[in-house]
JSON list of C-alpha atoms in Angstrom, two decimals:
[
{"chain": "V", "resi": 21, "resn": "MET", "atom": "CA", "xyz": [-24.46, 2.96, -9.75]},
{"chain": "V", "resi": 22, "resn": "PRO", "atom": "CA", "xyz": [-21.57, 5.40, -9.24]},
{"chain": "V", "resi": 23, "resn": "VAL", "atom": "CA", "xyz": [-18.08, 4.28, -10.21]},
{"chain": "V", "resi": 24, "resn": "PRO", "atom": "CA", "xyz": [-15.96, 3.53, -7.09]},
{"chain": "V", "resi": 25, "resn": "ARG", "atom": "CA", "xyz": [-12.91, 5.70, -6.52]},
{"chain": "V", "resi": 26, "resn": "VAL", "atom": "CA", "xyz": [-10.66, 2.78, -5.60]},
{"chain": "V", "resi": 27, "resn": "SER", "atom": "CA", "xyz": [-10.53, -0.70, -7.16]},
{"chain": "V", "resi": 28, "resn": "ILE", "atom": "CA", "xyz": [-8.16, -3.52, -6.27]},
{"chain": "V", "resi": 29, "resn": "GLN", "atom": "CA", "xyz": [-8.44, -6.20, -8.91]},
{"chain": "V", "resi": 30, "resn": "THR", "atom": "CA", "xyz": [-6.67, -9.06, -10.70]},
{"chain": "V", "resi": 31, "resn": "VAL", "atom": "CA", "xyz": [-8.05, -8.11, -14.13]},
{"chain": "V", "resi": 32, "resn": "ASP", "atom": "CA", "xyz": [-6.59, -5.50, -16.47]},
{"chain": "V", "resi": 33, "resn": "PHE", "atom": "CA", "xyz": [-8.09, -2.02, -16.97]},
{"chain": "V", "resi": 34, "resn": "ASN", "atom": "CA", "xyz": [-8.64, 0.22, -19.99]},
{"chain": "V", "resi": 35, "resn": "LEU", "atom": "CA", "xyz": [-7.22, 3.74, -19.63]},
{"chain": "V", "resi": 36, "resn": "ALA", "atom": "CA", "xyz": [-9.56, 5.34, -22.17]},
{"chain": "V", "resi": 37, "resn": "ASP", "atom": "CA", "xyz": [-12.66, 3.80, -20.55]},
{"chain": "V", "resi": 38, "resn": "GLU", "atom": "CA", "xyz": [-11.59, 4.92, -17.09]},
{"chain": "V", "resi": 39, "resn": "VAL", "atom": "CA", "xyz": [-10.83, 8.49, -18.18]},
{"chain": "V", "resi": 40, "resn": "ALA", "atom": "CA", "xyz": [-14.13, 8.69, -20.09]},
{"chain": "V", "resi": 41, "resn": "ALA", "atom": "CA", "xyz": [-16.06, 7.51, -17.00]},
{"chain": "V", "resi": 42, "resn": "LEU", "atom": "CA", "xyz": [-14.17, 9.91, -14.71]},
{"chain": "V", "resi": 43, "resn": "ARG", "atom": "CA", "xyz": [-15.01, 13.04, -16.70]},
{"chain": "V", "resi": 44, "resn": "HIS", "atom": "CA", "xyz": [-18.40, 11.87, -17.96]},
{"chain": "V", "resi": 45, "resn": "GLY", "atom": "CA", "xyz": [-20.85, 14.75, -18.11]},
{"chain": "V", "resi": 46, "resn": "ASP", "atom": "CA", "xyz": [-18.68, 17.09, -16.01]},
{"chain": "V", "resi": 47, "resn": "LYS", "atom": "CA", "xyz": [-18.49, 20.37, -17.93]},
{"chain": "V", "resi": 48, "resn": "ARG", "atom": "CA", "xyz": [-16.29, 21.98, -15.31]},
{"chain": "V", "resi": 49, "resn": "VAL", "atom": "CA", "xyz": [-13.39, 19.74, -16.33]},
{"chain": "V", "resi": 50, "resn": "GLY", "atom": "CA", "xyz": [-10.65, 21.33, -18.42]},
{"chain": "V", "resi": 51, "resn": "ALA", "atom": "CA", "xyz": [-7.83, 18.95, -17.52]},
{"chain": "V", "resi": 52, "resn": "VAL", "atom": "CA", "xyz": [-7.39, 15.22, -17.08]},
{"chain": "V", "resi": 53, "resn": "CYS", "atom": "CA", "xyz": [-4.11, 13.77, -15.88]},
{"chain": "V", "resi": 54, "resn": "SER", "atom": "CA", "xyz": [-3.41, 10.07, -15.62]},
{"chain": "V", "resi": 55, "resn": "PHE", "atom": "CA", "xyz": [-0.50, 7.86, -14.68]},
{"chain": "V", "resi": 56, "resn": "VAL", "atom": "CA", "xyz": [-0.13, 4.18, -15.58]},
{"chain": "V", "resi": 57, "resn": "GLY", "atom": "CA", "xyz": [2.55, 2.04, -13.93]},
{"chain": "V", "resi": 58, "resn": "THR", "atom": "CA", "xyz": [3.63, -1.07, -15.85]},
{"chain": "V", "resi": 59, "resn": "VAL", "atom": "CA", "xyz": [5.78, -4.14, -15.16]},
{"chain": "V", "resi": 60, "resn": "ARG", "atom": "CA", "xyz": [9.42, -3.82, -16.30]},
{"chain": "V", "resi": 61, "resn": "ASP", "atom": "CA", "xyz": [11.47, -6.80, -17.41]},
{"chain": "V", "resi": 62, "resn": "ARG", "atom": "CA", "xyz": [14.47, -5.68, -15.30]},
{"chain": "V", "resi": 63, "resn": "ASN", "atom": "CA", "xyz": [14.82, -4.54, -11.70]},
{"chain": "V", "resi": 64, "resn": "ASP", "atom": "CA", "xyz": [17.82, -4.11, -9.43]},
{"chain": "V", "resi": 65, "resn": "GLY", "atom": "CA", "xyz": [20.18, -5.78, -11.90]},
{"chain": "V", "resi": 66, "resn": "ALA", "atom": "CA", "xyz": [18.14, -8.90, -12.61]},
{"chain": "V", "resi": 67, "resn": "ASP", "atom": "CA", "xyz": [15.76, -10.04, -15.31]},
{"chain": "V", "resi": 68, "resn": "VAL", "atom": "CA", "xyz": [12.19, -10.20, -14.10]},
{"chain": "V", "resi": 69, "resn": "ALA", "atom": "CA", "xyz": [10.05, -12.99, -15.60]},
{"chain": "V", "resi": 70, "resn": "ALA", "atom": "CA", "xyz": [6.95, -12.24, -13.51]},
{"chain": "V", "resi": 71, "resn": "LEU", "atom": "CA", "xyz": [5.72, -10.29, -10.54]},
{"chain": "V", "resi": 72, "resn": "GLU", "atom": "CA", "xyz": [3.39, -11.48, -7.76]},
{"chain": "V", "resi": 73, "resn": "LEU", "atom": "CA", "xyz": [1.55, -8.69, -5.97]},
{"chain": "V", "resi": 74, "resn": "GLU", "atom": "CA", "xyz": [0.22, -9.27, -2.47]},
{"chain": "V", "resi": 75, "resn": "HIS", "atom": "CA", "xyz": [-1.91, -6.79, -0.50]},
{"chain": "V", "resi": 76, "resn": "TYR", "atom": "CA", "xyz": [-3.83, -6.35, 2.75]},
{"chain": "V", "resi": 77, "resn": "PRO", "atom": "CA", "xyz": [-7.52, -6.65, 1.75]},
{"chain": "V", "resi": 78, "resn": "GLY", "atom": "CA", "xyz": [-9.62, -4.05, 3.52]},
{"chain": "V", "resi": 79, "resn": "MET", "atom": "CA", "xyz": [-6.73, -1.87, 4.64]},
{"chain": "V", "resi": 80, "resn": "THR", "atom": "CA", "xyz": [-5.56, -1.28, 1.07]},
{"chain": "V", "resi": 81, "resn": "GLU", "atom": "CA", "xyz": [-8.87, 0.20, -0.01]},
{"chain": "V", "resi": 82, "resn": "LYS", "atom": "CA", "xyz": [-9.19, 2.33, 3.16]},
{"chain": "V", "resi": 83, "resn": "ALA", "atom": "CA", "xyz": [-5.62, 3.63, 2.91]},
{"chain": "V", "resi": 84, "resn": "ILE", "atom": "CA", "xyz": [-6.03, 4.68, -0.73]},
{"chain": "V", "resi": 85, "resn": "GLU", "atom": "CA", "xyz": [-9.46, 6.26, -0.05]},
{"chain": "V", "resi": 86, "resn": "ALA", "atom": "CA", "xyz": [-7.78, 8.32, 2.68]},
{"chain": "V", "resi": 87, "resn": "MET", "atom": "CA", "xyz": [-5.05, 9.37, 0.22]},
{"chain": "V", "resi": 88, "resn": "LEU", "atom": "CA", "xyz": [-7.69, 10.50, -2.27]},
{"chain": "V", "resi": 89, "resn": "GLY", "atom": "CA", "xyz": [-9.41, 12.45, 0.52]},
{"chain": "V", "resi": 90, "resn": "ALA", "atom": "CA", "xyz": [-6.10, 14.15, 1.27]},
{"chain": "V", "resi": 91, "resn": "ALA", "atom": "CA", "xyz": [-5.60, 14.97, -2.44]},
{"chain": "V", "resi": 92, "resn": "HIS", "atom": "CA", "xyz": [-9.11, 16.48, -2.70]},
{"chain": "V", "resi": 93, "resn": "ARG", "atom": "CA", "xyz": [-8.44, 18.67, 0.34]},
{"chain": "V", "resi": 94, "resn": "ARG", "atom": "CA", "xyz": [-5.07, 19.75, -0.90]},
{"chain": "V", "resi": 95, "resn": "PHE", "atom": "CA", "xyz": [-5.77, 20.41, -4.59]},
{"chain": "V", "resi": 96, "resn": "ASP", "atom": "CA", "xyz": [-8.73, 21.91, -6.44]},
{"chain": "V", "resi": 97, "resn": "ILE", "atom": "CA", "xyz": [-9.65, 18.70, -8.28]},
{"chain": "V", "resi": 98, "resn": "HIS", "atom": "CA", "xyz": [-13.06, 17.38, -9.33]},
{"chain": "V", "resi": 99, "resn": "ALA", "atom": "CA", "xyz": [-12.71, 13.61, -9.50]},
{"chain": "V", "resi": 100, "resn": "SER", "atom": "CA", "xyz": [-10.10, 10.94, -8.87]},
{"chain": "V", "resi": 101, "resn": "ARG", "atom": "CA", "xyz": [-9.70, 7.25, -9.55]},
{"chain": "V", "resi": 102, "resn": "VAL", "atom": "CA", "xyz": [-7.17, 4.58, -8.53]},
{"chain": "V", "resi": 103, "resn": "ILE", "atom": "CA", "xyz": [-7.00, 1.04, -9.86]},
{"chain": "V", "resi": 104, "resn": "HIS", "atom": "CA", "xyz": [-4.29, -1.30, -8.58]},
{"chain": "V", "resi": 105, "resn": "ARG", "atom": "CA", "xyz": [-3.89, -4.84, -9.79]},
{"chain": "V", "resi": 106, "resn": "VAL", "atom": "CA", "xyz": [-2.83, -7.75, -7.58]},
{"chain": "V", "resi": 107, "resn": "GLY", "atom": "CA", "xyz": [-1.87, -11.37, -8.26]},
{"chain": "V", "resi": 108, "resn": "LEU", "atom": "CA", "xyz": [0.48, -12.62, -10.95]},
{"chain": "V", "resi": 109, "resn": "LEU", "atom": "CA", "xyz": [1.65, -10.07, -13.56]},
{"chain": "V", "resi": 110, "resn": "GLN", "atom": "CA", "xyz": [4.08, -10.26, -16.50]},
{"chain": "V", "resi": 111, "resn": "PRO", "atom": "CA", "xyz": [6.41, -7.67, -18.05]},
{"chain": "V", "resi": 112, "resn": "LEU", "atom": "CA", "xyz": [4.36, -5.20, -20.17]},
{"chain": "V", "resi": 113, "resn": "ASP", "atom": "CA", "xyz": [1.28, -5.65, -17.98]},
{"chain": "V", "resi": 114, "resn": "GLN", "atom": "CA", "xyz": [-0.36, -2.57, -16.45]},
{"chain": "V", "resi": 115, "resn": "ILE", "atom": "CA", "xyz": [-0.15, -2.49, -12.63]},
{"chain": "V", "resi": 116, "resn": "VAL", "atom": "CA", "xyz": [-1.62, 0.78, -11.46]},
{"chain": "V", "resi": 117, "resn": "LEU", "atom": "CA", "xyz": [-3.75, 3.66, -12.70]},
{"chain": "V", "resi": 118, "resn": "VAL", "atom": "CA", "xyz": [-4.14, 7.07, -11.10]},
{"chain": "V", "resi": 119, "resn": "ALA", "atom": "CA", "xyz": [-6.42, 9.53, -12.88]},
{"chain": "V", "resi": 120, "resn": "VAL", "atom": "CA", "xyz": [-7.54, 13.01, -11.82]},
{"chain": "V", "resi": 121, "resn": "THR", "atom": "CA", "xyz": [-9.71, 15.75, -13.32]},
{"chain": "V", "resi": 122, "resn": "SER", "atom": "CA", "xyz": [-9.70, 19.50, -12.61]},
{"chain": "V", "resi": 123, "resn": "ALA", "atom": "CA", "xyz": [-10.50, 22.84, -14.25]},
{"chain": "V", "resi": 124, "resn": "HIS", "atom": "CA", "xyz": [-6.85, 23.61, -15.03]},
{"chain": "V", "resi": 125, "resn": "ARG", "atom": "CA", "xyz": [-3.84, 21.38, -15.68]},
{"chain": "V", "resi": 126, "resn": "GLY", "atom": "CA", "xyz": [-1.64, 22.37, -12.76]},
{"chain": "V", "resi": 127, "resn": "GLU", "atom": "CA", "xyz": [-3.94, 20.90, -10.11]},
{"chain": "V", "resi": 128, "resn": "SER", "atom": "CA", "xyz": [-4.37, 17.62, -12.01]},
{"chain": "V", "resi": 129, "resn": "PHE", "atom": "CA", "xyz": [-0.67, 17.16, -12.67]},
{"chain": "V", "resi": 130, "resn": "GLN", "atom": "CA", "xyz": [0.17, 17.82, -9.01]},
{"chain": "V", "resi": 131, "resn": "ALA", "atom": "CA", "xyz": [-2.62, 15.73, -7.54]},
{"chain": "V", "resi": 132, "resn": "CYS", "atom": "CA", "xyz": [-1.77, 12.78, -9.79]},
{"chain": "V", "resi": 133, "resn": "GLU", "atom": "CA", "xyz": [1.86, 12.83, -8.64]},
{"chain": "V", "resi": 134, "resn": "PHE", "atom": "CA", "xyz": [0.88, 13.37, -4.99]},
{"chain": "V", "resi": 135, "resn": "ILE", "atom": "CA", "xyz": [-1.44, 10.34, -5.01]},
{"chain": "V", "resi": 136, "resn": "MET", "atom": "CA", "xyz": [1.17, 8.17, -6.70]},
{"chain": "V", "resi": 137, "resn": "ASP", "atom": "CA", "xyz": [3.94, 9.28, -4.29]},
{"chain": "V", "resi": 138, "resn": "TYR", "atom": "CA", "xyz": [1.62, 8.60, -1.35]},
{"chain": "V", "resi": 139, "resn": "LEU", "atom": "CA", "xyz": [0.56, 5.20, -2.65]},
{"chain": "V", "resi": 140, "resn": "LYS", "atom": "CA", "xyz": [4.15, 4.02, -3.21]},
{"chain": "V", "resi": 141, "resn": "THR", "atom": "CA", "xyz": [5.09, 4.20, 0.47]},
{"chain": "V", "resi": 142, "resn": "GLN", "atom": "CA", "xyz": [1.79, 4.06, 2.39]},
{"chain": "V", "resi": 143, "resn": "ALA", "atom": "CA", "xyz": [-0.50, 1.54, 0.67]},
{"chain": "V", "resi": 144, "resn": "PRO", "atom": "CA", "xyz": [-0.05, -2.07, 1.83]},
{"chain": "V", "resi": 145, "resn": "PHE", "atom": "CA", "xyz": [1.14, -3.83, -1.34]},
{"chain": "V", "resi": 146, "resn": "TRP", "atom": "CA", "xyz": [4.21, -6.05, -1.68]},
{"chain": "V", "resi": 147, "resn": "LYS", "atom": "CA", "xyz": [5.90, -7.19, -4.87]},
{"chain": "V", "resi": 148, "resn": "LYS", "atom": "CA", "xyz": [7.70, -10.50, -5.27]},
{"chain": "V", "resi": 149, "resn": "GLU", "atom": "CA", "xyz": [9.79, -10.94, -8.40]},
{"chain": "V", "resi": 150, "resn": "GLN", "atom": "CA", "xyz": [10.56, -14.13, -10.25]},
{"chain": "V", "resi": 151, "resn": "THR", "atom": "CA", "xyz": [14.17, -13.87, -11.47]},
{"chain": "V", "resi": 152, "resn": "PRO", "atom": "CA", "xyz": [16.68, -16.37, -12.88]},
{"chain": "V", "resi": 153, "resn": "GLY", "atom": "CA", "xyz": [18.20, -16.50, -9.37]},
{"chain": "V", "resi": 154, "resn": "GLY", "atom": "CA", "xyz": [14.85, -17.37, -7.81]},
{"chain": "V", "resi": 155, "resn": "ALA", "atom": "CA", "xyz": [11.97, -15.47, -6.26]},
{"chain": "V", "resi": 156, "resn": "ARG", "atom": "CA", "xyz": [12.74, -12.37, -4.18]},
{"chain": "V", "resi": 157, "resn": "TRP", "atom": "CA", "xyz": [10.78, -9.68, -2.37]},
{"chain": "V", "resi": 158, "resn": "VAL", "atom": "CA", "xyz": [11.31, -6.21, -3.78]},
{"chain": "V", "resi": 159, "resn": "ASP", "atom": "CA", "xyz": [13.02, -3.73, -1.44]},
{"chain": "V", "resi": 160, "resn": "ALA", "atom": "CA", "xyz": [11.54, -0.33, -0.66]},
{"chain": "V", "resi": 161, "resn": "ARG", "atom": "CA", "xyz": [13.44, 2.57, -2.25]},
{"chain": "V", "resi": 162, "resn": "ALA", "atom": "CA", "xyz": [14.89, 5.66, -0.57]},
{"chain": "V", "resi": 163, "resn": "THR", "atom": "CA", "xyz": [13.84, 7.70, -3.63]},
{"chain": "V", "resi": 164, "resn": "ASP", "atom": "CA", "xyz": [10.18, 6.83, -2.91]},
{"chain": "V", "resi": 165, "resn": "ASP", "atom": "CA", "xyz": [10.54, 8.16, 0.68]},
{"chain": "V", "resi": 166, "resn": "ALA", "atom": "CA", "xyz": [12.08, 11.35, -0.72]},
{"chain": "V", "resi": 167, "resn": "ALA", "atom": "CA", "xyz": [9.24, 11.73, -3.23]},
{"chain": "V", "resi": 168, "resn": "LEU", "atom": "CA", "xyz": [6.65, 11.78, -0.45]},
{"chain": "V", "resi": 169, "resn": "GLN", "atom": "CA", "xyz": [8.80, 14.04, 1.73]},
{"chain": "V", "resi": 170, "resn": "ARG", "atom": "CA", "xyz": [8.57, 16.71, -0.97]},
{"chain": "V", "resi": 171, "resn": "TRP", "atom": "CA", "xyz": [4.87, 17.08, -0.04]},
{"chain": "V", "resi": 172, "resn": "GLY", "atom": "CA", "xyz": [5.81, 17.51, 3.61]},
{"chain": "V", "resi": 173, "resn": "ILE", "atom": "CA", "xyz": [4.79, 13.98, 4.60]},
{"chain": "V", "resi": 174, "resn": "ASP", "atom": "CA", "xyz": [7.06, 11.50, 6.38]},
{"chain": "V", "resi": 175, "resn": "SER", "atom": "CA", "xyz": [7.17, 8.11, 4.77]},
{"chain": "V", "resi": 176, "resn": "SER", "atom": "CA", "xyz": [8.50, 5.91, 7.62]},
{"chain": "V", "resi": 177, "resn": "ASN", "atom": "CA", "xyz": [8.61, 3.08, 5.08]},
{"chain": "V", "resi": 178, "resn": "ARG", "atom": "CA", "xyz": [12.17, 1.85, 5.73]},
{"chain": "Z", "resi": 27, "resn": "MET", "atom": "CA", "xyz": [-4.54, -6.57, 38.09]},
{"chain": "Z", "resi": 28, "resn": "THR", "atom": "CA", "xyz": [-3.53, -7.80, 34.64]},
{"chain": "Z", "resi": 29, "resn": "THR", "atom": "CA", "xyz": [-6.28, -8.13, 32.09]},
{"chain": "Z", "resi": 30, "resn": "THR", "atom": "CA", "xyz": [-5.94, -10.46, 29.19]},
{"chain": "Z", "resi": 31, "resn": "ILE", "atom": "CA", "xyz": [-7.32, -9.49, 25.80]},
{"chain": "Z", "resi": 32, "resn": "THR", "atom": "CA", "xyz": [-7.54, -11.39, 22.52]},
{"chain": "Z", "resi": 33, "resn": "VAL", "atom": "CA", "xyz": [-6.23, -9.80, 19.35]},
{"chain": "Z", "resi": 34, "resn": "THR", "atom": "CA", "xyz": [-6.05, -11.06, 15.78]},
{"chain": "Z", "resi": 35, "resn": "LEU", "atom": "CA", "xyz": [-2.54, -11.03, 14.37]},
{"chain": "Z", "resi": 36, "resn": "ARG", "atom": "CA", "xyz": [-2.03, -10.56, 10.63]},
{"chain": "Z", "resi": 37, "resn": "PHE", "atom": "CA", "xyz": [1.28, -11.11, 8.83]},
{"chain": "Z", "resi": 38, "resn": "PHE", "atom": "CA", "xyz": [2.12, -10.23, 5.23]},
{"chain": "Z", "resi": 39, "resn": "ALA", "atom": "CA", "xyz": [4.76, -10.76, 2.55]},
{"chain": "Z", "resi": 40, "resn": "SER", "atom": "CA", "xyz": [8.22, -11.82, 3.77]},
{"chain": "Z", "resi": 41, "resn": "ILE", "atom": "CA", "xyz": [7.08, -11.86, 7.42]},
{"chain": "Z", "resi": 42, "resn": "ARG", "atom": "CA", "xyz": [4.12, -14.13, 6.58]},
{"chain": "Z", "resi": 43, "resn": "GLU", "atom": "CA", "xyz": [6.51, -16.46, 4.73]},
{"chain": "Z", "resi": 44, "resn": "ALA", "atom": "CA", "xyz": [9.05, -16.51, 7.57]},
{"chain": "Z", "resi": 45, "resn": "LEU", "atom": "CA", "xyz": [6.34, -17.38, 10.10]},
{"chain": "Z", "resi": 46, "resn": "GLY", "atom": "CA", "xyz": [4.52, -19.78, 7.80]},
{"chain": "Z", "resi": 47, "resn": "CYS", "atom": "CA", "xyz": [1.28, -18.14, 8.91]},
{"chain": "Z", "resi": 48, "resn": "GLY", "atom": "CA", "xyz": [-0.88, -15.25, 7.72]},
{"chain": "Z", "resi": 49, "resn": "SER", "atom": "CA", "xyz": [-3.21, -14.90, 10.68]},
{"chain": "Z", "resi": 50, "resn": "GLU", "atom": "CA", "xyz": [-3.63, -16.10, 14.23]},
{"chain": "Z", "resi": 51, "resn": "SER", "atom": "CA", "xyz": [-5.71, -15.35, 17.28]},
{"chain": "Z", "resi": 52, "resn": "CYS", "atom": "CA", "xyz": [-3.55, -14.36, 20.24]},
{"chain": "Z", "resi": 53, "resn": "ALA", "atom": "CA", "xyz": [-4.30, -13.86, 23.96]},
{"chain": "Z", "resi": 54, "resn": "THR", "atom": "CA", "xyz": [-2.07, -11.20, 25.50]},
{"chain": "Z", "resi": 55, "resn": "SER", "atom": "CA", "xyz": [-1.71, -9.09, 28.60]},
{"chain": "Z", "resi": 56, "resn": "ALA", "atom": "CA", "xyz": [0.09, -6.38, 26.59]},
{"chain": "Z", "resi": 57, "resn": "ASN", "atom": "CA", "xyz": [-1.67, -3.05, 26.48]},
{"chain": "Z", "resi": 58, "resn": "ASP", "atom": "CA", "xyz": [0.22, -1.63, 23.54]},
{"chain": "Z", "resi": 59, "resn": "VAL", "atom": "CA", "xyz": [1.89, -2.84, 20.35]},
{"chain": "Z", "resi": 60, "resn": "ALA", "atom": "CA", "xyz": [5.37, -2.68, 21.91]},
{"chain": "Z", "resi": 61, "resn": "GLY", "atom": "CA", "xyz": [4.33, -5.11, 24.63]},
{"chain": "Z", "resi": 62, "resn": "LEU", "atom": "CA", "xyz": [2.71, -7.41, 22.11]},
{"chain": "Z", "resi": 63, "resn": "ARG", "atom": "CA", "xyz": [5.85, -7.38, 19.93]},
{"chain": "Z", "resi": 64, "resn": "ASP", "atom": "CA", "xyz": [7.98, -8.15, 23.01]},
{"chain": "Z", "resi": 65, "resn": "MET", "atom": "CA", "xyz": [5.74, -11.12, 23.78]},
{"chain": "Z", "resi": 66, "resn": "LEU", "atom": "CA", "xyz": [5.96, -12.45, 20.19]},
{"chain": "Z", "resi": 67, "resn": "ILE", "atom": "CA", "xyz": [9.76, -12.03, 20.12]},
{"chain": "Z", "resi": 68, "resn": "ALA", "atom": "CA", "xyz": [9.98, -13.92, 23.40]},
{"chain": "Z", "resi": 69, "resn": "ARG", "atom": "CA", "xyz": [8.40, -16.93, 21.67]},
{"chain": "Z", "resi": 70, "resn": "GLY", "atom": "CA", "xyz": [11.78, -17.44, 19.97]},
{"chain": "Z", "resi": 71, "resn": "ALA", "atom": "CA", "xyz": [12.19, -18.76, 16.44]},
{"chain": "Z", "resi": 72, "resn": "PRO", "atom": "CA", "xyz": [10.82, -17.90, 13.96]},
{"chain": "Z", "resi": 73, "resn": "TYR", "atom": "CA", "xyz": [9.10, -14.87, 15.60]},
{"chain": "Z", "resi": 74, "resn": "ALA", "atom": "CA", "xyz": [12.23, -13.48, 17.23]},
{"chain": "Z", "resi": 75, "resn": "ASP", "atom": "CA", "xyz": [13.96, -13.06, 13.90]},
{"chain": "Z", "resi": 76, "resn": "ALA", "atom": "CA", "xyz": [10.94, -12.06, 11.78]},
{"chain": "Z", "resi": 77, "resn": "LEU", "atom": "CA", "xyz": [9.92, -9.30, 14.22]},
{"chain": "Z", "resi": 78, "resn": "ASP", "atom": "CA", "xyz": [13.44, -8.32, 15.34]},
{"chain": "Z", "resi": 79, "resn": "ARG", "atom": "CA", "xyz": [13.67, -4.60, 16.11]},
{"chain": "Z", "resi": 80, "resn": "GLY", "atom": "CA", "xyz": [16.81, -4.36, 13.96]},
{"chain": "Z", "resi": 81, "resn": "LYS", "atom": "CA", "xyz": [14.60, -4.98, 10.98]},
{"chain": "Z", "resi": 82, "resn": "SER", "atom": "CA", "xyz": [12.21, -2.64, 9.29]},
{"chain": "Z", "resi": 83, "resn": "VAL", "atom": "CA", "xyz": [8.76, -3.79, 10.32]},
{"chain": "Z", "resi": 84, "resn": "ARG", "atom": "CA", "xyz": [5.66, -1.68, 9.75]},
{"chain": "Z", "resi": 85, "resn": "ILE", "atom": "CA", "xyz": [2.64, -2.02, 11.97]},
{"chain": "Z", "resi": 86, "resn": "ALA", "atom": "CA", "xyz": [-1.09, -1.38, 11.54]},
{"chain": "Z", "resi": 87, "resn": "VAL", "atom": "CA", "xyz": [-3.73, -1.58, 14.24]},
{"chain": "Z", "resi": 88, "resn": "ASP", "atom": "CA", "xyz": [-7.27, -1.99, 12.94]},
{"chain": "Z", "resi": 89, "resn": "GLN", "atom": "CA", "xyz": [-5.93, -1.34, 9.44]},
{"chain": "Z", "resi": 90, "resn": "GLN", "atom": "CA", "xyz": [-4.36, 2.03, 10.29]},
{"chain": "Z", "resi": 91, "resn": "LEU", "atom": "CA", "xyz": [-0.59, 2.49, 10.13]},
{"chain": "Z", "resi": 92, "resn": "CYS", "atom": "CA", "xyz": [0.80, 3.25, 13.55]},
{"chain": "Z", "resi": 93, "resn": "ASN", "atom": "CA", "xyz": [3.89, 2.89, 15.71]},
{"chain": "Z", "resi": 94, "resn": "GLU", "atom": "CA", "xyz": [4.59, 0.66, 18.68]},
{"chain": "Z", "resi": 95, "resn": "SER", "atom": "CA", "xyz": [3.07, 3.08, 21.18]},
{"chain": "Z", "resi": 96, "resn": "ALA", "atom": "CA", "xyz": [-0.41, 2.38, 19.74]},
{"chain": "Z", "resi": 97, "resn": "PRO", "atom": "CA", "xyz": [-2.73, 1.00, 22.47]},
{"chain": "Z", "resi": 98, "resn": "LEU", "atom": "CA", "xyz": [-4.50, -2.35, 22.10]},
{"chain": "Z", "resi": 99, "resn": "ARG", "atom": "CA", "xyz": [-8.09, -3.22, 22.86]},
{"chain": "Z", "resi": 100, "resn": "ASP", "atom": "CA", "xyz": [-9.84, -6.56, 23.01]},
{"chain": "Z", "resi": 101, "resn": "GLY", "atom": "CA", "xyz": [-10.69, -7.69, 19.48]},
{"chain": "Z", "resi": 102, "resn": "ALA", "atom": "CA", "xyz": [-8.11, -5.47, 17.76]},
{"chain": "Z", "resi": 103, "resn": "GLU", "atom": "CA", "xyz": [-6.51, -6.54, 14.49]},
{"chain": "Z", "resi": 104, "resn": "VAL", "atom": "CA", "xyz": [-2.75, -6.05, 14.62]},
{"chain": "Z", "resi": 105, "resn": "ALA", "atom": "CA", "xyz": [-0.72, -6.45, 11.42]},
{"chain": "Z", "resi": 106, "resn": "PHE", "atom": "CA", "xyz": [3.06, -6.74, 11.02]},
{"chain": "Z", "resi": 107, "resn": "PHE", "atom": "CA", "xyz": [4.58, -6.37, 7.56]},
{"chain": "Z", "resi": 108, "resn": "PRO", "atom": "CA", "xyz": [7.75, -5.27, 5.76]},
{"chain": "Z", "resi": 109, "resn": "PRO", "atom": "CA", "xyz": [8.07, -1.87, 4.01]},
{"chain": "Z", "resi": 110, "resn": "VAL", "atom": "CA", "xyz": [5.49, -1.59, 1.27]},
{"chain": "Z", "resi": 111, "resn": "THR", "atom": "CA", "xyz": [6.39, -1.81, -2.43]},
{"chain": "Z", "resi": 112, "resn": "GLY", "atom": "CA", "xyz": [3.27, -1.20, -4.50]},
{"chain": "Z", "resi": 113, "resn": "GLY", "atom": "CA", "xyz": [2.67, 1.12, -7.40]}
]
């Protein structure tokens, strides 16, 4: 069975396994670029004890699939993979993986950043932090809108 | 003549919490998202505040991001949620 391009899951992932599966048997590949997002213990001036990630089942997978489609049209890449965890996470935990393969490094680097910038403002996930002052929903950042705008895409996420 | 359709409303994150509800079935005569949002705001608390137009609320119809001009059809799934913060 082929590996899916998008997985939303509560369980952790293994970067080496995912990269190995993504480039398995593909002799055209000369570059693999991956990004892993992890949970920090501080955000917006407060200590973060834990993070609860909510999403919109169904839409999340479709939205990220569409982003990967856009990345494949835009860049000369061979394969792509996104894993995003949901549920309760602790500092040090992995949250998100984006991995891309291509013949040369430039396309992989760019596509990886494009997908991540897109995901930050257009995929329906929401983070709630547990802090000493209580639980709070994380605010969207202007810098994430600007990151997507660099690719000529409006974020409309604020 | 006004036709009434039934849509499924979905609410997420802070909006879901404010409304105390993640999903409801809703009969409406609105033919676009703007009309539906007007109707929900007219219910008063807690909808009026949670869906206030002074707030940043994102909308998806049938799981596609859209704006308030998006048309509605019978059976549509209409979601309201705050700005997204994944990654």
